[in-house]
Short mmCIF file of C-alpha atoms in Angstrom, two decimals:
data_model
loop_
_atom_site.label_atom_id
_atom_site.label_comp_id
_atom_site.label_asym_id
_atom_site.label_seq_id
_atom_site.Cartn_x
_atom_site.Cartn_y
_atom_site.Cartn_z
CA MET A 1 52.10 -87.41 -78.95
CA GLU A 2 50.85 -86.55 -75.52
CA GLY A 3 52.02 -88.90 -72.86
CA GLU A 4 49.14 -90.94 -71.60
CA PHE A 5 49.64 -93.25 -68.75
CA GLU A 6 47.69 -95.16 -66.23
CA ARG A 7 48.99 -95.41 -62.71
CA ILE A 8 48.30 -98.65 -60.88
CA VAL A 9 49.10 -98.61 -57.17
CA LEU A 10 49.53 -101.98 -55.47
CA LYS A 11 49.33 -101.52 -51.74
CA SER A 12 49.62 -105.03 -50.46
CA PRO A 13 51.14 -107.51 -52.86
CA GLN A 14 49.93 -111.08 -52.62
CA TYR A 15 53.21 -112.64 -53.67
CA HIS A 16 56.89 -111.82 -53.49
CA TYR A 17 59.46 -113.15 -55.92
CA MET A 18 62.94 -114.12 -54.80
CA MET A 19 66.03 -114.83 -56.85
CA VAL A 20 68.00 -117.43 -54.91
CA GLN A 21 71.19 -119.32 -55.62
CA LEU A 22 72.39 -122.36 -53.73
CA ASP A 23 76.15 -122.25 -53.09
CA LEU A 24 77.69 -125.61 -52.22
CA PHE A 25 81.24 -124.22 -51.78
CA GLY A 26 82.67 -126.25 -54.62
CA ALA A 27 80.99 -129.58 -53.79
CA LYS A 28 79.25 -131.30 -56.68
CA ALA A 29 75.65 -132.40 -56.40
CA ASN A 30 73.01 -133.49 -58.87
CA PHE A 31 70.02 -131.24 -58.30
CA ASP A 32 66.73 -131.05 -60.07
CA SER A 33 63.84 -128.74 -59.23
CA ASP A 34 62.11 -131.39 -57.07
CA LEU A 35 65.16 -131.87 -54.92
CA PHE A 36 65.61 -128.12 -54.67
CA LYS A 37 61.98 -127.75 -53.54
CA ASN A 38 62.55 -130.51 -50.97
CA LEU A 39 65.51 -128.59 -49.63
CA ILE A 40 63.46 -125.41 -49.24
CA VAL A 41 60.69 -127.28 -47.41
CA LYS A 42 63.32 -128.96 -45.21
CA ALA A 43 64.80 -125.55 -44.36
CA LEU A 44 61.34 -124.18 -43.52
CA LYS A 45 60.45 -127.18 -41.36
CA GLY A 46 63.81 -127.02 -39.64
CA LEU A 47 63.30 -123.46 -38.47
CA HIS A 48 59.54 -122.94 -38.37
CA GLY A 49 58.17 -126.47 -38.00
CA ASP A 50 55.11 -127.83 -39.75
CA VAL A 51 53.54 -124.37 -39.96
CA GLY A 52 56.57 -123.16 -41.91
CA GLY A 53 56.60 -126.28 -44.03
CA SER A 54 53.03 -125.54 -45.12
CA ILE A 55 53.94 -122.18 -46.74
CA ALA A 56 53.34 -122.56 -50.48
CA VAL A 57 56.67 -121.78 -52.15
CA ASP A 58 56.63 -122.24 -55.93
CA ILE A 59 59.70 -122.62 -58.14
CA ILE A 60 59.13 -120.54 -61.25
CA ARG A 61 62.51 -121.15 -62.85
CA PHE A 62 65.39 -123.42 -61.93
CA GLU A 63 68.79 -123.60 -63.58
CA LYS A 64 70.52 -126.91 -62.91
CA LYS A 65 74.05 -125.80 -63.76
CA SER A 66 74.33 -122.72 -61.57
CA LEU A 67 71.64 -123.75 -59.03
CA LYS A 68 69.93 -120.38 -59.48
CA SER A 69 66.20 -120.20 -59.15
CA ILE A 70 63.27 -117.81 -59.00
CA LEU A 71 60.78 -118.55 -56.25
CA ARG A 72 57.29 -117.24 -55.69
CA VAL A 73 56.43 -116.83 -52.02
CA PRO A 74 53.16 -115.62 -50.46
CA SER A 75 53.92 -112.20 -48.95
CA ILE A 76 52.68 -113.19 -45.49
CA GLY A 77 55.26 -115.95 -45.39
CA LEU A 78 58.17 -113.96 -46.83
CA VAL A 79 59.99 -113.33 -43.53
CA LYS A 80 59.71 -117.03 -42.56
CA VAL A 81 60.93 -118.31 -45.92
CA TRP A 82 63.79 -115.80 -46.16
CA SER A 83 64.99 -116.47 -42.59
CA ALA A 84 64.75 -120.24 -43.10
CA LEU A 85 66.88 -120.03 -46.24
CA THR A 86 69.39 -117.76 -44.50
CA LEU A 87 69.91 -120.12 -41.57
CA TYR A 88 70.07 -123.35 -43.57
CA SER A 89 73.70 -124.29 -43.45
CA SER A 90 74.29 -127.94 -44.34
CA HIS A 91 73.14 -130.44 -46.94
CA ASN A 92 74.20 -134.10 -46.54
CA ASP A 93 76.78 -133.02 -43.94
CA LYS A 94 78.36 -130.56 -46.36
CA PRO A 95 78.20 -126.80 -45.84
CA CYS A 96 75.84 -124.89 -48.11
CA HIS A 97 74.54 -121.35 -48.36
CA PHE A 98 71.35 -119.99 -49.90
CA LYS A 99 72.29 -116.65 -51.47
CA VAL A 100 69.26 -114.42 -51.82
CA SER A 101 70.20 -111.88 -54.45
CA LYS A 102 66.88 -110.15 -55.19
CA VAL A 103 63.48 -109.90 -53.57
CA SER A 104 60.61 -107.97 -55.11
CA PRO A 105 56.81 -108.02 -55.30
CA HIS A 106 57.19 -107.55 -59.05
CA LEU A 107 58.62 -110.31 -61.19
CA PRO A 108 60.04 -108.14 -64.02
CA SER A 109 62.26 -106.27 -61.57
CA LEU A 110 64.25 -109.46 -60.96
CA SER A 111 65.57 -109.34 -64.51
CA VAL A 112 67.46 -106.05 -64.22
CA ASN A 113 69.61 -104.21 -61.75
CA SER A 114 69.44 -100.43 -62.08
CA ARG A 115 72.96 -100.16 -60.67
CA ASP A 116 74.28 -101.87 -63.80
CA PHE A 117 72.90 -99.14 -66.07
CA THR A 118 75.62 -97.00 -67.62
CA SER A 119 75.34 -93.36 -68.65
CA GLU A 120 75.82 -94.33 -72.33
CA LEU A 121 72.65 -96.40 -72.13
CA LEU A 122 70.65 -93.52 -70.69
CA LEU A 123 71.87 -90.96 -73.24
CA GLU A 124 71.31 -93.14 -76.32
CA LYS A 125 70.79 -91.10 -79.49
CA VAL A 126 67.44 -91.71 -81.16
CA MET B 1 75.00 -93.89 -48.15
CA VAL B 2 74.43 -96.68 -45.68
CA LYS B 3 77.51 -98.81 -45.09
CA PHE B 4 77.05 -102.38 -43.96
CA HIS B 5 79.20 -103.33 -41.01
CA ASP B 6 80.15 -106.72 -39.66
CA LEU B 7 81.84 -105.98 -36.39
CA ASN B 8 82.73 -109.50 -35.37
CA ILE B 9 84.76 -111.70 -37.69
CA ALA B 10 86.72 -114.15 -35.59
CA ARG B 11 90.48 -114.03 -35.85
CA VAL B 12 91.89 -117.37 -36.91
CA LYS B 13 95.53 -118.47 -36.94
CA ASP B 14 95.55 -119.36 -40.65
CA ALA B 15 96.11 -116.10 -42.57
CA VAL B 16 94.94 -117.63 -45.87
CA ALA B 17 91.63 -118.71 -44.33
CA GLN B 18 91.26 -115.28 -42.71
CA LYS B 19 91.83 -113.51 -46.05
CA HIS B 20 89.27 -115.81 -47.69
CA THR B 21 86.67 -114.94 -45.03
CA LEU B 22 87.35 -111.21 -45.50
CA ARG B 23 87.11 -111.57 -49.27
CA ILE B 24 83.72 -113.30 -48.98
CA ALA B 25 82.55 -110.55 -46.60
CA CYS B 26 83.61 -107.93 -49.17
CA ARG B 27 81.74 -109.78 -51.93
CA LEU B 28 78.58 -110.08 -49.84
CA GLY B 29 78.43 -106.31 -49.55
CA TYR B 30 80.01 -105.46 -46.22
CA GLU B 31 82.07 -102.28 -46.32
CA VAL B 32 83.41 -102.21 -42.78
CA VAL B 33 84.52 -105.30 -40.89
CA ALA B 34 86.24 -105.76 -37.54
CA VAL B 35 88.55 -108.72 -37.00
CA THR B 36 88.01 -109.81 -33.42
CA THR B 37 90.60 -111.22 -31.06
CA VAL B 38 89.01 -112.86 -28.06
CA LEU B 39 90.77 -112.84 -24.70
CA LYS B 40 89.16 -115.66 -22.77
CA ASN B 41 90.91 -115.04 -19.52
CA GLY B 42 90.59 -111.41 -18.59
CA ASN B 43 93.60 -111.62 -16.32
CA GLU B 44 95.91 -112.17 -19.30
CA LEU B 45 95.30 -108.65 -20.58
CA THR B 46 98.96 -107.76 -20.56
CA ALA B 47 99.70 -110.68 -22.91
CA ALA B 48 97.21 -109.50 -25.59
CA PRO B 49 98.43 -110.10 -29.18
CA PRO B 50 98.81 -107.07 -31.49
CA PRO B 51 96.02 -106.21 -33.98
CA ILE B 52 96.34 -107.39 -37.60
CA GLU B 53 95.31 -105.94 -40.94
CA LEU B 54 95.39 -108.22 -43.96
CA GLN B 55 96.23 -107.01 -47.47
CA LEU B 56 93.59 -107.69 -50.08
CA THR B 57 93.75 -106.72 -53.76
CA GLU B 58 93.47 -103.00 -54.58
CA GLU B 59 90.07 -103.43 -56.17
CA GLU B 60 88.69 -105.06 -53.04
CA GLN B 61 90.41 -102.57 -50.77
CA GLN B 62 88.65 -99.60 -52.41
CA ASN B 63 85.37 -99.79 -50.52
CA PHE B 64 86.44 -102.07 -47.75
CA GLN B 65 87.65 -100.96 -44.34
CA GLN B 66 89.19 -103.32 -41.81
CA LEU B 67 89.08 -102.48 -38.13
CA SER B 68 90.65 -104.34 -35.25
CA ARG B 69 88.61 -105.34 -32.24
CA ILE B 70 89.37 -107.06 -28.99
CA THR B 71 86.73 -108.82 -26.90
CA VAL B 72 87.57 -109.46 -23.28
CA VAL B 73 85.57 -112.15 -21.50
CA LEU B 74 84.74 -110.84 -18.04
CA SER B 75 84.09 -112.87 -14.96
CA ASP B 76 83.84 -111.84 -11.33
CA LYS B 77 87.56 -112.39 -10.85
CA THR B 78 88.75 -110.19 -13.75
CA ASN B 79 90.91 -107.26 -12.78
CA ASN B 80 89.28 -104.46 -14.77
CA SER B 81 92.01 -101.90 -14.25
CA TYR B 82 94.04 -103.50 -17.04
CA LEU B 83 91.50 -102.38 -19.64
CA GLY B 84 93.39 -99.10 -19.96
CA ASN B 85 96.48 -101.02 -21.09
CA ASP B 86 98.43 -99.71 -24.14
CA LYS B 87 98.06 -103.02 -25.94
CA ILE B 88 94.28 -102.78 -25.60
CA LYS B 89 94.37 -99.16 -26.78
CA SER B 90 96.11 -100.21 -30.00
CA TYR B 91 92.81 -101.86 -31.07
CA ASP B 92 90.09 -99.77 -32.72
CA ILE B 93 87.17 -101.28 -30.82
CA LEU B 94 87.06 -102.62 -27.27
CA ALA B 95 84.27 -105.00 -26.36
CA VAL B 96 83.52 -106.94 -23.23
CA GLN B 97 81.59 -110.15 -22.81
CA PRO B 98 80.14 -110.45 -19.30
CA THR B 99 79.50 -113.95 -17.99
CA THR B 100 78.01 -113.12 -14.60
CA GLU B 101 75.50 -110.59 -13.30
CA LYS B 102 78.17 -108.68 -11.40
CA SER B 103 80.43 -108.35 -14.44
CA PHE B 104 77.38 -107.26 -16.49
CA GLN B 105 76.61 -104.54 -13.94
CA VAL B 106 80.23 -103.34 -13.99
CA ALA B 107 80.30 -103.40 -17.81
CA CYS B 108 77.13 -101.32 -18.04
CA SER B 109 77.98 -98.71 -15.47
CA GLU B 110 81.69 -98.38 -14.81
CA LEU B 111 83.83 -99.67 -17.64
CA ASN B 112 84.83 -97.43 -20.53
CA VAL B 113 83.96 -99.79 -23.38
CA ASP B 114 82.25 -99.40 -26.75
CA LEU B 115 80.40 -102.69 -26.96
CA ILE B 116 78.87 -105.18 -24.61
CA THR B 117 78.57 -108.54 -26.29
CA PHE B 118 76.95 -111.81 -25.27
CA ASP B 119 77.47 -115.46 -26.09
CA PHE B 120 73.93 -116.55 -26.82
CA SER B 121 74.83 -120.12 -27.85
CA THR B 122 74.20 -121.40 -24.31
CA TRP B 123 72.13 -120.29 -21.37
CA LEU B 124 73.46 -116.88 -20.33
CA GLY B 125 73.56 -117.69 -16.63
CA PHE B 126 72.12 -114.40 -15.51
CA HIS B 127 69.20 -112.14 -16.27
CA LEU B 128 69.63 -108.78 -18.01
CA LYS B 129 68.34 -106.35 -15.43
CA HIS B 130 66.43 -103.44 -16.85
CA GLN B 131 68.20 -100.82 -14.69
CA TYR B 132 71.67 -101.91 -15.86
CA VAL B 133 70.55 -101.92 -19.49
CA GLN B 134 69.12 -98.40 -19.09
CA THR B 135 72.39 -97.19 -17.51
CA ALA B 136 74.37 -98.55 -20.44
CA LEU B 137 72.00 -96.91 -22.95
CA ARG B 138 72.28 -93.58 -21.16
CA LEU B 139 76.07 -93.82 -21.35
CA GLY B 140 75.86 -94.49 -25.09
CA LYS B 141 76.99 -98.10 -25.07
CA TYR B 142 75.95 -100.64 -27.65
CA PHE B 143 74.88 -104.24 -27.20
CA GLU B 144 75.82 -106.94 -29.63
CA PHE B 145 74.97 -110.52 -30.34
CA THR B 146 76.10 -112.85 -33.07
CA TYR B 147 74.11 -115.07 -35.40
CA GLY B 148 77.04 -117.41 -36.18
CA PRO B 149 76.09 -120.06 -33.59
CA ALA B 150 72.56 -120.27 -35.07
CA ILE B 151 74.08 -121.20 -38.43
CA ARG B 152 76.81 -123.53 -37.21
CA ASP B 153 74.75 -125.73 -34.91
CA THR B 154 71.03 -126.49 -34.98
CA THR B 155 70.89 -127.19 -31.23
CA CYS B 156 72.51 -123.84 -30.45
CA ARG B 157 69.89 -122.22 -32.68
CA ARG B 158 67.19 -122.71 -30.03
CA TYR B 159 69.33 -121.03 -27.38
CA VAL B 160 70.18 -118.17 -29.72
CA PHE B 161 66.49 -117.48 -30.46
CA GLN B 162 65.49 -117.90 -26.82
CA ASN B 163 68.14 -115.46 -25.62
CA THR B 164 67.66 -112.92 -28.39
CA THR B 165 63.88 -112.85 -27.90
CA ASP B 166 64.38 -112.20 -24.20
CA PHE B 167 67.02 -109.57 -24.96
CA VAL B 168 65.03 -107.74 -27.63
CA GLN B 169 61.85 -107.63 -25.57
CA ARG B 170 63.66 -105.92 -22.72
CA LYS B 171 65.55 -103.45 -24.85
CA GLU B 172 63.01 -102.63 -27.57
CA GLY B 173 65.73 -102.66 -30.19
CA GLN B 174 67.77 -99.65 -29.15
CA ASN B 175 71.53 -99.63 -29.65
CA THR B 176 71.65 -103.20 -30.90
CA ILE B 177 74.24 -104.57 -33.26
CA ILE B 178 73.95 -107.95 -34.96
CA SER B 179 77.18 -109.45 -36.28
CA SER B 180 78.35 -112.75 -37.61
CA GLY B 181 81.06 -114.07 -35.27
CA ALA B 182 82.21 -115.93 -38.38
CA GLU B 183 85.10 -118.37 -38.02
CA TRP B 184 84.63 -119.70 -41.56
CA PRO B 185 83.33 -118.09 -44.76
CA THR B 186 80.34 -120.45 -44.56
CA ASP B 187 79.13 -118.63 -41.44
CA LEU B 188 78.73 -115.30 -43.23
CA ARG B 189 75.39 -114.06 -44.51
CA ALA B 190 74.56 -111.02 -46.63
CA PRO B 191 73.44 -107.81 -44.84
CA TYR B 192 69.80 -107.92 -45.98
CA ASP B 193 69.54 -111.58 -44.95
CA VAL B 194 70.75 -110.67 -41.46
CA ALA B 195 68.35 -107.73 -41.30
CA ASN B 196 65.53 -110.14 -42.13
CA LEU B 197 66.36 -112.30 -39.10
CA TYR B 198 65.43 -109.45 -36.76
CA PRO B 199 61.61 -109.55 -37.33
CA LEU B 200 61.59 -113.14 -36.07
CA GLN B 201 61.87 -111.74 -32.55
#
């Protein structure tokens, strides 16, 4: 079979997707996705004011147990959102840390990490 | 391969807390860190404590290098001839933190140091004159500021941004190092997060 492919080039993505985990350094807290969203807006307002707070950040997935989530951020606001999450350091007077593990304009790329691929996987016998 | 450096992790008295901070730095992706001893009074140079290197597990030690650094706070009254002291030479990196315009001029032009660092958590007290900055760049010196105060205290954050914007606009980004100044593991941020703070200026 001849390889047929179609190349799609995206020059300026509209959205970026971030995989973010909230680390509370061992403290317990009852979070749901609304509270998590509130925290993100609070972080944005804290650093960038009302203009930052108006950036439309959407939570695509949220895991209550590990506090991991996937966010969709408009690409023009990516630097503001990322810096606001980086500098947000306390929640209810307890230290916290937003760990940004992956950022990509393509959502499927958040599911894998090419550095985890092993040579056995690549040389699989058909 | 690019190695991420954090050249300012504050030395604390508690060795367990220090090890924990270094372990977190290793996990966040830093491959080279420098544990910084700060000498607040430059005239006590002869009483400088010896550098330390903490043992981590072998797995962590594989890609992780610890350096020792000493930061001397300079004022107009500091006797700079002591900077050639043997105790200072036992450290890998020597940095100075000028607090006045005169000490900044001396640090840029005369002193044999690797790094010139600033405490941006309050008003600097002096302006960074373009000619002194250019002299330091010609001599191959690096400038450093820390993002730790912006994380620890929201009021300091304004000063940090004010000072760094002023600093970056004068220097156009050459020979600049950003480091954490972390006293606690909660002050550390991953390398790409720190790199993303730079476009804010």
